[in-house]
Amino acid sequence: MDLGFWLCLLVVVRTTTRAYEGDGVGVQEGSNVIHYPPQSVKITQMDDGYQCSADANPKPDYTWSREGHPLPSGVRAEGNRLYLDFIPELNGLYTCKASNSYGTAEGHTTLYAVTGASGIPLSVIIVIIIISVIVGAILIIMLRKCRNQQETLKVVAKKLLP
């Protein structure tokens, strides 16, 4: 008697009787096509949100949710892409579900956007600091030029006025 853990994976092999074309790859008549459920769901962060991908045949359909509920306002899903702003109000666990006629698989990612003490997003605070440093440097350069010009005018005035 074997008390180990067993995993059974069913692979369906279907023989086509006509030409099949998908994703630009043709399968000739009479060849075998292997169909299988989504596996290895991967979520990648993009500049404007997340992208979900899964290995499956046929290609899976994707649905997105946040903590088991519909997506909040300001967040939209288009196919395998989720578009959102990285702001604290949208923090939470996001789920991408990939499904085809053979099964379903899920991937999860957590959005954790941080704000500064004032409630302003940290990225905005950093931009403000950088702009302030640049403006400050420009003002210092301008003040030094004004002082140099002032000194020059004093020297010229002493020479011209006895």
mmCIF file of C-alpha atoms in Angstrom:
data_model
loop_
_atom_site.group_PDB
_atom_site.id
_atom_site.type_symbol
_atom_site.label_atom_id
_atom_site.label_comp_id
_atom_site.label_asym_id
_atom_site.label_seq_id
_atom_site.Cartn_x
_atom_site.Cartn_y
_atom_site.Cartn_z
ATOM 1 C CA MET A 1 0.000 0.000 0.000
ATOM 2 C CA ASP A 2 1.462 3.384 -1.091
ATOM 3 C CA LEU A 3 0.624 6.326 1.212
ATOM 4 C CA GLY A 4 2.360 8.982 -0.930
ATOM 5 C CA PHE A 5 0.779 12.018 -2.584
ATOM 6 C CA TRP A 6 -0.322 11.473 -6.184
ATOM 7 C CA LEU A 7 -1.121 14.027 -8.882
ATOM 8 C CA CYS A 8 -2.858 12.998 -12.062
ATOM 9 C CA LEU A 9 -2.699 15.267 -15.126
ATOM 10 C CA LEU A 10 -5.050 14.611 -18.011
ATOM 11 C CA VAL A 11 -3.837 15.580 -21.471
ATOM 12 C CA VAL A 12 -6.427 15.474 -24.228
ATOM 13 C CA VAL A 13 -5.151 14.681 -27.707
ATOM 14 C CA ARG A 14 -7.567 15.495 -30.479
ATOM 15 C CA THR A 15 -7.004 14.575 -34.129
ATOM 16 C CA THR A 16 -8.187 17.209 -36.569
ATOM 17 C CA THR A 17 -9.947 16.326 -39.772
ATOM 18 C CA ARG A 18 -9.465 19.770 -41.284
ATOM 19 C CA ALA A 19 -6.800 22.450 -41.389
ATOM 20 C CA TYR A 20 -6.506 24.405 -38.126
ATOM 21 C CA GLU A 21 -4.910 27.818 -37.817
ATOM 22 C CA GLY A 22 -4.340 29.816 -34.669
ATOM 23 C CA ASP A 23 -1.822 32.511 -33.803
ATOM 24 C CA GLY A 24 -0.298 32.215 -37.263
ATOM 25 C CA VAL A 25 0.758 28.604 -36.691
ATOM 26 C CA GLY A 26 -1.024 26.117 -38.929
ATOM 27 C CA VAL A 27 -1.628 22.520 -37.990
ATOM 28 C CA GLN A 28 -1.919 20.273 -41.001
ATOM 29 C CA GLU A 29 -4.881 18.015 -41.600
ATOM 30 C CA GLY A 30 -4.647 14.732 -39.739
ATOM 31 C CA SER A 31 -2.092 15.932 -37.165
ATOM 32 C CA ASN A 32 -2.550 15.894 -33.390
ATOM 33 C CA VAL A 33 -3.427 18.982 -31.349
ATOM 34 C CA ILE A 34 -2.822 18.924 -27.619
ATOM 35 C CA HIS A 35 -5.308 20.861 -25.522
ATOM 36 C CA TYR A 36 -4.700 21.655 -21.866
ATOM 37 C CA PRO A 37 -5.958 23.965 -19.116
ATOM 38 C CA PRO A 38 -4.208 27.208 -18.118
ATOM 39 C CA GLN A 39 -1.092 26.773 -16.015
ATOM 40 C CA SER A 40 1.719 28.963 -14.723
ATOM 41 C CA VAL A 41 -0.300 32.185 -14.436
ATOM 42 C CA LYS A 42 2.158 35.078 -14.372
ATOM 43 C CA ILE A 43 1.356 38.705 -13.506
ATOM 44 C CA THR A 44 3.803 41.372 -14.650
ATOM 45 C CA GLN A 45 3.758 45.009 -13.545
ATOM 46 C CA MET A 46 3.630 47.545 -16.379
ATOM 47 C CA ASP A 47 3.859 51.351 -16.308
ATOM 48 C CA ASP A 48 0.077 51.697 -16.371
ATOM 49 C CA GLY A 49 -1.007 48.553 -14.510
ATOM 50 C CA TYR A 50 -0.518 44.805 -14.765
ATOM 51 C CA GLN A 51 -0.442 42.153 -17.487
ATOM 52 C CA CYS A 52 -1.489 38.554 -16.927
ATOM 53 C CA SER A 53 -0.329 35.607 -19.010
ATOM 54 C CA ALA A 54 -0.861 31.859 -18.816
ATOM 55 C CA ASP A 55 0.255 28.871 -20.830
ATOM 56 C CA ALA A 56 -2.861 27.131 -22.203
ATOM 57 C CA ASN A 57 -4.348 25.632 -25.336
ATOM 58 C CA PRO A 58 -6.733 26.929 -26.450
ATOM 59 C CA LYS A 59 -5.779 30.460 -25.419
ATOM 60 C CA PRO A 60 -7.486 31.416 -22.162
ATOM 61 C CA ASP A 61 -9.920 34.208 -21.408
ATOM 62 C CA TYR A 62 -8.884 36.481 -18.535
ATOM 63 C CA THR A 63 -10.944 38.025 -15.753
ATOM 64 C CA TRP A 64 -9.669 40.355 -13.021
ATOM 65 C CA SER A 65 -10.979 40.956 -9.502
ATOM 66 C CA ARG A 66 -9.844 42.709 -6.344
ATOM 67 C CA GLU A 67 -10.036 40.794 -3.066
ATOM 68 C CA GLY A 68 -12.797 38.594 -4.495
ATOM 69 C CA HIS A 69 -14.995 41.556 -5.512
ATOM 70 C CA PRO A 70 -15.542 43.470 -8.745
ATOM 71 C CA LEU A 71 -12.896 46.032 -9.648
ATOM 72 C CA PRO A 72 -13.215 49.466 -7.999
ATOM 73 C CA SER A 73 -13.952 52.596 -10.021
ATOM 74 C CA GLY A 74 -10.876 53.966 -11.728
ATOM 75 C CA VAL A 75 -9.630 50.453 -12.530
ATOM 76 C CA ARG A 76 -10.417 48.791 -15.846
ATOM 77 C CA ALA A 77 -9.599 45.439 -17.342
ATOM 78 C CA GLU A 78 -9.149 44.791 -21.049
ATOM 79 C CA GLY A 79 -8.403 41.160 -21.819
ATOM 80 C CA ASN A 80 -5.274 40.171 -19.958
ATOM 81 C CA ARG A 81 -4.392 43.801 -19.042
ATOM 82 C CA LEU A 82 -5.435 45.651 -15.879
ATOM 83 C CA TYR A 83 -5.149 49.447 -16.058
ATOM 84 C CA LEU A 84 -4.894 51.424 -12.822
ATOM 85 C CA ASP A 85 -3.058 54.205 -11.027
ATOM 86 C CA PHE A 86 -0.592 53.147 -8.359
ATOM 87 C CA ILE A 87 -2.257 55.060 -5.518
ATOM 88 C CA PRO A 88 -2.991 53.942 -1.937
ATOM 89 C CA GLU A 89 -6.763 54.016 -2.468
ATOM 90 C CA LEU A 90 -6.378 51.087 -4.873
ATOM 91 C CA ASN A 91 -4.140 48.984 -2.600
ATOM 92 C CA GLY A 92 -5.169 45.366 -2.212
ATOM 93 C CA LEU A 93 -4.923 41.847 -3.568
ATOM 94 C CA TYR A 94 -5.689 41.567 -7.292
ATOM 95 C CA THR A 95 -6.480 38.225 -8.921
ATOM 96 C CA CYS A 96 -6.177 37.283 -12.573
ATOM 97 C CA LYS A 97 -8.180 34.203 -13.537
ATOM 98 C CA ALA A 98 -7.244 32.466 -16.791
ATOM 99 C CA SER A 99 -9.898 30.063 -18.136
ATOM 100 C CA ASN A 100 -10.471 27.915 -21.163
ATOM 101 C CA SER A 101 -12.787 24.964 -21.819
ATOM 102 C CA TYR A 102 -10.322 22.613 -20.062
ATOM 103 C CA GLY A 103 -9.915 24.452 -16.773
ATOM 104 C CA THR A 104 -9.008 27.539 -14.777
ATOM 105 C CA ALA A 105 -5.909 28.853 -13.013
ATOM 106 C CA GLU A 106 -5.316 31.980 -10.944
ATOM 107 C CA GLY A 107 -2.460 34.347 -10.259
ATOM 108 C CA HIS A 108 -2.335 36.993 -7.539
ATOM 109 C CA THR A 109 -0.486 40.252 -6.978
ATOM 110 C CA THR A 110 -0.683 42.831 -4.210
ATOM 111 C CA LEU A 111 -0.682 46.540 -4.923
ATOM 112 C CA TYR A 112 0.898 48.445 -2.064
ATOM 113 C CA ALA A 113 1.365 52.097 -3.007
ATOM 114 C CA VAL A 114 2.945 54.321 -0.350
ATOM 115 C CA THR A 115 2.238 57.975 0.393
ATOM 116 C CA GLY A 116 4.186 60.588 2.274
ATOM 117 C CA ALA A 117 3.061 61.907 5.663
ATOM 118 C CA SER A 118 0.853 64.527 3.992
ATOM 119 C CA GLY A 119 -1.128 61.949 2.019
ATOM 120 C CA ILE A 120 0.566 63.027 -1.226
ATOM 121 C CA PRO A 121 2.012 60.099 -3.202
ATOM 122 C CA LEU A 122 5.735 59.657 -2.629
ATOM 123 C CA SER A 123 6.525 60.056 -6.347
ATOM 124 C CA VAL A 124 4.900 63.526 -6.345
ATOM 125 C CA ILE A 125 6.913 64.535 -3.265
ATOM 126 C CA ILE A 126 10.156 63.436 -4.963
ATOM 127 C CA VAL A 127 9.329 65.467 -8.103
ATOM 128 C CA ILE A 128 8.580 68.541 -5.968
ATOM 129 C CA ILE A 129 11.911 68.161 -4.141
ATOM 130 C CA ILE A 130 13.851 67.828 -7.409
ATOM 131 C CA ILE A 131 12.164 70.909 -8.906
ATOM 132 C CA SER A 132 12.824 72.873 -5.694
ATOM 133 C CA VAL A 133 16.534 71.993 -5.773
ATOM 134 C CA ILE A 134 16.820 73.049 -9.426
ATOM 135 C CA VAL A 135 14.997 76.355 -8.841
ATOM 136 C CA GLY A 136 17.137 77.000 -5.743
ATOM 137 C CA ALA A 137 20.356 76.407 -7.706
ATOM 138 C CA ILE A 138 19.209 78.791 -10.445
ATOM 139 C CA LEU A 139 18.410 81.494 -7.848
ATOM 140 C CA ILE A 140 21.839 81.107 -6.212
ATOM 141 C CA ILE A 141 23.567 81.450 -9.599
ATOM 142 C CA MET A 142 21.505 84.550 -10.426
ATOM 143 C CA LEU A 143 22.266 86.157 -7.038
ATOM 144 C CA ARG A 144 26.005 85.585 -7.501
ATOM 145 C CA LYS A 145 25.870 87.185 -10.948
ATOM 146 C CA CYS A 146 24.005 90.177 -9.499
ATOM 147 C CA ARG A 147 26.628 90.568 -6.731
ATOM 148 C CA ASN A 148 29.450 90.385 -9.279
ATOM 149 C CA GLN A 149 27.728 93.025 -11.408
ATOM 150 C CA GLN A 150 27.178 95.177 -8.318
ATOM 151 C CA GLU A 151 30.885 94.953 -7.427
ATOM 152 C CA THR A 152 31.826 95.848 -11.003
ATOM 153 C CA LEU A 153 29.515 98.872 -10.919
ATOM 154 C CA LYS A 154 31.091 100.063 -7.653
ATOM 155 C CA VAL A 155 34.596 99.863 -9.168
ATOM 156 C CA VAL A 156 33.469 101.694 -12.320
ATOM 157 C CA ALA A 157 31.639 104.340 -10.264
ATOM 158 C CA LYS A 158 34.772 104.988 -8.110
ATOM 159 C CA LYS A 159 36.864 105.485 -11.247
ATOM 160 C CA LEU A 160 34.335 107.793 -12.902
ATOM 161 C CA LEU A 161 33.413 109.819 -9.853
ATOM 162 C CA PRO A 162 36.274 111.586 -8.043
#
